[in-house]
Amino acid sequence: MSEQQITDAATSVERPEKGMNEWGQALLALVAVGGLAVLLLSGTFQQKASEPEPAACDASDGARPSKPVSGMQLCTALNRADLPTLLGTPDEYAMNASGKETSSNWADGTKTVTPEAEIQLATYSVKLSSSEDDTPVAEMVGFLGKTAQNKVIGGHPAVLYSDRTIALQFNFGGGKVDTGPGGIARSLVVAKDAKDGGGFYEVTIWRQDDVVPDDFALIRVAETVLPTVPGWAAG
């Protein structure tokens, strides 16, 4: 929400043996989600001939784990064996999985730490973050845009909303960069307890193409994953 952060979510793939000019173009999308900018990379890269094992959670930086939950704990909760099934893509697997803590220093001298995790599959990317912001979730519907809707997830107040991505298209051969509207990211902000007494989790999904994400997939992920996260209070 209030944190201004940029998370590099570029999918790790094997480079083909051909030269860089023969890769074609890659599409990068800056996904502005609840104040977070997520860098998404997809394109015409070649996949390995043999399908690799699903990615394990990786600590993407050396930040000190935050309390009451760390990015690695969020990653462990999100990187479930049934995550592809929850997303409606049961034949896929986690291509990349990471957890981290992002720090922000503010003008008044305060510092906030945001734990977050991200899992990337061929069709979807999923992001899970935690915040100790004391703004009641039920009040957020008023400033999350026209698409925002009040929901209830596991007995907890929640808000479902959308953000549009900004697409940046790079031609690695010519160095030209074009910008334009990207796809849609769908997010659920969910209070940590049923009384909405402060703090929330945010689950976001977006697709590697321009197709609008499936809200039912997002809700299935939130209802299944969030009760397994440390700090979740049963409703």
Short mmCIF file of C-alpha atoms in Angstrom, two decimals:
data_model
loop_
_atom_site.label_atom_id
_atom_site.label_comp_id
_atom_site.label_asym_id
_atom_site.label_seq_id
_atom_site.Cartn_x
_atom_site.Cartn_y
_atom_site.Cartn_z
CA MET A 1 0.00 0.00 0.00
CA SER A 2 2.20 2.88 1.23
CA GLU A 3 5.55 1.19 0.46
CA GLN A 4 7.16 2.15 -2.83
CA GLN A 5 9.25 -0.82 -3.84
CA ILE A 6 10.49 -2.46 -7.02
CA THR A 7 10.79 -6.23 -7.01
CA ASP A 8 12.67 -7.94 -9.82
CA ALA A 9 10.50 -10.88 -10.78
CA ALA A 10 12.28 -11.87 -13.99
CA THR A 11 11.82 -15.57 -14.71
CA SER A 12 15.08 -17.51 -14.80
CA VAL A 13 15.41 -19.41 -18.07
CA GLU A 14 18.25 -21.07 -19.96
CA ARG A 15 19.72 -19.06 -22.84
CA PRO A 16 19.81 -20.77 -26.22
CA GLU A 17 23.13 -21.30 -27.90
CA LYS A 18 22.25 -18.81 -30.65
CA GLY A 19 23.44 -15.23 -30.47
CA MET A 20 21.59 -12.51 -28.65
CA ASN A 21 20.20 -10.96 -31.85
CA GLU A 22 18.35 -14.22 -32.63
CA TRP A 23 16.47 -14.33 -29.31
CA GLY A 24 13.68 -12.18 -30.67
CA GLN A 25 12.01 -9.66 -28.39
CA ALA A 26 11.26 -10.01 -24.70
CA LEU A 27 8.30 -8.47 -22.99
CA LEU A 28 8.71 -6.85 -19.61
CA ALA A 29 5.78 -5.59 -17.61
CA LEU A 30 5.88 -3.33 -14.61
CA VAL A 31 2.97 -4.53 -12.52
CA ALA A 32 1.89 -1.76 -10.17
CA VAL A 33 0.07 -3.64 -7.42
CA GLY A 34 -0.85 -1.92 -4.18
CA GLY A 35 2.13 0.42 -4.39
CA LEU A 36 4.51 -2.35 -5.48
CA ALA A 37 6.13 -2.48 -8.90
CA VAL A 38 6.79 -6.01 -10.12
CA LEU A 39 9.07 -6.65 -13.09
CA LEU A 40 7.80 -9.47 -15.28
CA LEU A 41 9.87 -11.04 -18.04
CA SER A 42 8.57 -13.32 -20.74
CA GLY A 43 9.38 -13.82 -24.40
CA THR A 44 10.69 -16.13 -27.07
CA PHE A 45 13.41 -17.86 -25.05
CA GLN A 46 13.90 -21.60 -25.49
CA GLN A 47 12.99 -24.02 -22.71
CA LYS A 48 15.10 -27.00 -21.69
CA ALA A 49 14.27 -30.20 -23.54
CA SER A 50 13.80 -32.11 -20.29
CA GLU A 51 11.34 -30.63 -17.79
CA PRO A 52 13.15 -29.54 -14.61
CA GLU A 53 12.01 -30.18 -11.06
CA PRO A 54 9.72 -27.53 -9.49
CA ALA A 55 11.71 -24.66 -8.00
CA ALA A 56 12.41 -24.62 -4.28
CA CYS A 57 12.14 -21.41 -2.26
CA ASP A 58 15.26 -19.29 -2.53
CA ALA A 59 16.26 -16.36 -0.32
CA SER A 60 16.82 -13.63 -2.92
CA ASP A 61 18.79 -11.32 -0.63
CA GLY A 62 20.58 -11.29 2.69
CA ALA A 63 18.08 -9.17 4.58
CA ARG A 64 17.39 -10.03 8.19
CA PRO A 65 14.08 -11.92 8.46
CA SER A 66 11.22 -9.74 9.63
CA LYS A 67 8.77 -10.56 12.40
CA PRO A 68 6.20 -11.98 12.89
CA VAL A 69 6.66 -13.60 9.47
CA SER A 70 9.57 -13.72 7.03
CA GLY A 71 9.67 -13.75 3.26
CA MET A 72 10.98 -17.32 3.33
CA GLN A 73 8.03 -18.40 5.49
CA LEU A 74 5.65 -16.77 3.01
CA CYS A 75 7.44 -18.53 0.17
CA THR A 76 7.19 -21.89 1.92
CA ALA A 77 3.45 -21.39 2.45
CA LEU A 78 2.87 -20.27 -1.14
CA ASN A 79 5.07 -22.81 -2.92
CA ARG A 80 2.66 -25.69 -2.44
CA ALA A 81 2.61 -28.83 -4.55
CA ASP A 82 -1.04 -28.09 -5.41
CA LEU A 83 -0.49 -24.43 -6.33
CA PRO A 84 -0.73 -25.14 -10.09
CA THR A 85 -4.04 -26.94 -9.50
CA LEU A 86 -5.36 -24.04 -7.42
CA LEU A 87 -4.50 -21.72 -10.31
CA GLY A 88 -6.29 -23.96 -12.80
CA THR A 89 -3.05 -25.01 -14.56
CA PRO A 90 -2.41 -28.48 -13.05
CA ASP A 91 0.19 -29.50 -15.66
CA GLU A 92 2.53 -26.62 -14.80
CA TYR A 93 5.14 -26.29 -12.05
CA ALA A 94 6.97 -23.60 -10.10
CA MET A 95 9.71 -22.27 -12.40
CA ASN A 96 10.99 -19.76 -9.85
CA ALA A 97 10.31 -19.32 -6.12
CA SER A 98 11.76 -16.68 -3.83
CA GLY A 99 11.22 -14.94 -0.50
CA LYS A 100 12.70 -11.68 0.72
CA GLU A 101 12.32 -8.66 2.98
CA THR A 102 12.22 -5.18 1.47
CA SER A 103 13.07 -2.19 3.66
CA SER A 104 11.77 1.37 3.24
CA ASN A 105 13.09 4.43 5.08
CA TRP A 106 10.71 7.36 5.48
CA ALA A 107 11.27 11.11 5.93
CA ASP A 108 10.13 11.00 9.57
CA GLY A 109 12.91 8.54 10.40
CA THR A 110 10.73 5.45 10.56
CA LYS A 111 11.60 2.24 8.75
CA THR A 112 9.24 -0.44 7.51
CA VAL A 113 10.09 -3.97 6.44
CA THR A 114 7.81 -5.82 4.03
CA PRO A 115 8.22 -9.60 3.77
CA GLU A 116 7.13 -10.97 0.41
CA ALA A 117 7.30 -14.10 -1.71
CA GLU A 118 6.79 -14.81 -5.39
CA ILE A 119 6.21 -17.99 -7.37
CA GLN A 120 6.35 -18.03 -11.18
CA LEU A 121 4.73 -20.64 -13.41
CA ALA A 122 4.43 -20.72 -17.19
CA THR A 123 0.96 -19.11 -17.17
CA TYR A 124 0.72 -17.28 -13.84
CA SER A 125 2.87 -15.45 -11.35
CA VAL A 126 1.71 -15.27 -7.73
CA LYS A 127 2.87 -12.81 -5.10
CA LEU A 128 2.21 -12.92 -1.35
CA SER A 129 3.17 -10.12 1.04
CA SER A 130 2.51 -9.15 4.64
CA SER A 131 1.98 -5.70 6.15
CA GLU A 132 1.55 -4.39 9.68
CA ASP A 133 -0.31 -1.29 8.47
CA ASP A 134 -3.04 -0.46 10.96
CA THR A 135 -5.58 0.72 8.36
CA PRO A 136 -8.68 -1.50 8.56
CA VAL A 137 -9.03 -3.56 5.39
CA ALA A 138 -12.76 -2.84 5.22
CA GLU A 139 -11.92 0.86 4.72
CA MET A 140 -9.50 0.24 1.84
CA VAL A 141 -12.25 -0.31 -0.73
CA GLY A 142 -12.63 3.47 -0.93
CA PHE A 143 -9.14 4.12 -2.31
CA LEU A 144 -8.31 0.97 -4.31
CA GLY A 145 -10.11 2.06 -7.45
CA LYS A 146 -13.47 1.56 -9.10
CA THR A 147 -12.97 -2.19 -9.41
CA ALA A 148 -12.54 -2.70 -5.65
CA GLN A 149 -15.08 -5.00 -3.99
CA ASN A 150 -15.49 -6.02 -0.37
CA LYS A 151 -15.07 -9.76 0.17
CA VAL A 152 -14.73 -12.23 3.03
CA ILE A 153 -11.88 -14.78 2.97
CA GLY A 154 -11.83 -17.40 5.71
CA GLY A 155 -14.04 -15.21 7.89
CA HIS A 156 -11.70 -12.23 7.47
CA PRO A 157 -12.59 -8.91 5.80
CA ALA A 158 -10.98 -8.61 2.37
CA VAL A 159 -10.93 -6.37 -0.70
CA LEU A 160 -10.59 -7.59 -4.29
CA TYR A 161 -9.20 -5.08 -6.78
CA SER A 162 -7.34 -4.68 -10.10
CA ASP A 163 -4.28 -2.84 -11.41
CA ARG A 164 -3.19 -2.50 -15.03
CA THR A 165 0.38 -3.32 -15.93
CA ILE A 166 2.70 -1.17 -18.01
CA ALA A 167 4.41 -3.15 -20.77
CA LEU A 168 7.97 -2.37 -21.86
CA GLN A 169 9.10 -4.12 -25.04
CA PHE A 170 12.83 -4.42 -25.63
CA ASN A 171 14.50 -5.34 -28.91
CA PHE A 172 17.83 -6.76 -27.76
CA GLY A 173 19.29 -6.37 -31.25
CA GLY A 174 18.45 -2.72 -31.82
CA GLY A 175 18.23 -1.41 -28.25
CA LYS A 176 14.84 0.21 -28.87
CA VAL A 177 12.33 0.32 -26.02
CA ASP A 178 8.58 0.71 -26.59
CA THR A 179 6.00 1.23 -23.87
CA GLY A 180 2.28 0.62 -23.80
CA PRO A 181 -0.57 -0.69 -21.68
CA GLY A 182 -0.06 -4.19 -20.33
CA GLY A 183 -2.34 -6.76 -18.81
CA ILE A 184 -4.33 -6.91 -15.59
CA ALA A 185 -3.20 -8.02 -12.15
CA ARG A 186 -5.86 -9.08 -9.60
CA SER A 187 -5.23 -8.74 -5.88
CA LEU A 188 -6.87 -9.66 -2.60
CA VAL A 189 -6.06 -7.69 0.54
CA VAL A 190 -7.07 -9.80 3.53
CA ALA A 191 -7.12 -8.77 7.20
CA LYS A 192 -4.92 -10.88 9.48
CA ASP A 193 -7.77 -11.42 11.93
CA ALA A 194 -11.54 -11.52 11.71
CA LYS A 195 -11.89 -8.35 13.81
CA ASP A 196 -9.85 -6.36 11.25
CA GLY A 197 -7.71 -5.00 14.04
CA GLY A 198 -4.68 -4.10 11.92
CA GLY A 199 -2.28 -5.82 9.57
CA PHE A 200 -3.09 -7.66 6.36
CA TYR A 201 -1.83 -10.09 3.76
CA GLU A 202 -1.99 -9.37 0.05
CA VAL A 203 -2.21 -12.07 -2.62
CA THR A 204 -1.75 -11.03 -6.25
CA ILE A 205 -1.86 -13.02 -9.48
CA TRP A 206 -1.13 -11.97 -13.03
CA ARG A 207 -0.65 -13.82 -16.29
CA GLN A 208 2.36 -13.86 -18.59
CA ASP A 209 0.01 -12.87 -21.44
CA ASP A 210 -2.64 -10.14 -21.59
CA VAL A 211 -5.53 -12.36 -20.47
CA VAL A 212 -7.35 -11.20 -17.34
CA PRO A 213 -6.53 -13.49 -14.38
CA ASP A 214 -9.19 -15.82 -13.02
CA ASP A 215 -10.72 -14.40 -9.82
CA PHE A 216 -11.77 -17.87 -8.71
CA ALA A 217 -8.15 -18.99 -8.98
CA LEU A 218 -7.05 -16.03 -6.85
CA ILE A 219 -9.68 -16.77 -4.23
CA ARG A 220 -8.77 -20.49 -4.13
CA VAL A 221 -5.12 -19.59 -3.55
CA ALA A 222 -5.96 -17.11 -0.79
CA GLU A 223 -8.39 -19.44 1.01
CA THR A 224 -5.93 -22.34 0.89
CA VAL A 225 -2.61 -20.60 1.54
CA LEU A 226 -3.38 -17.87 4.07
CA PRO A 227 -4.51 -20.19 6.92
CA THR A 228 -1.04 -21.80 6.73
CA VAL A 229 0.86 -18.52 7.16
CA PRO A 230 2.25 -17.62 10.63
CA GLY A 231 0.18 -14.82 12.16
CA TRP A 232 -3.11 -15.83 10.59
CA ALA A 233 -5.91 -15.91 13.17
CA ALA A 234 -8.70 -18.38 12.42
CA GLY A 235 -11.98 -16.56 11.78
#
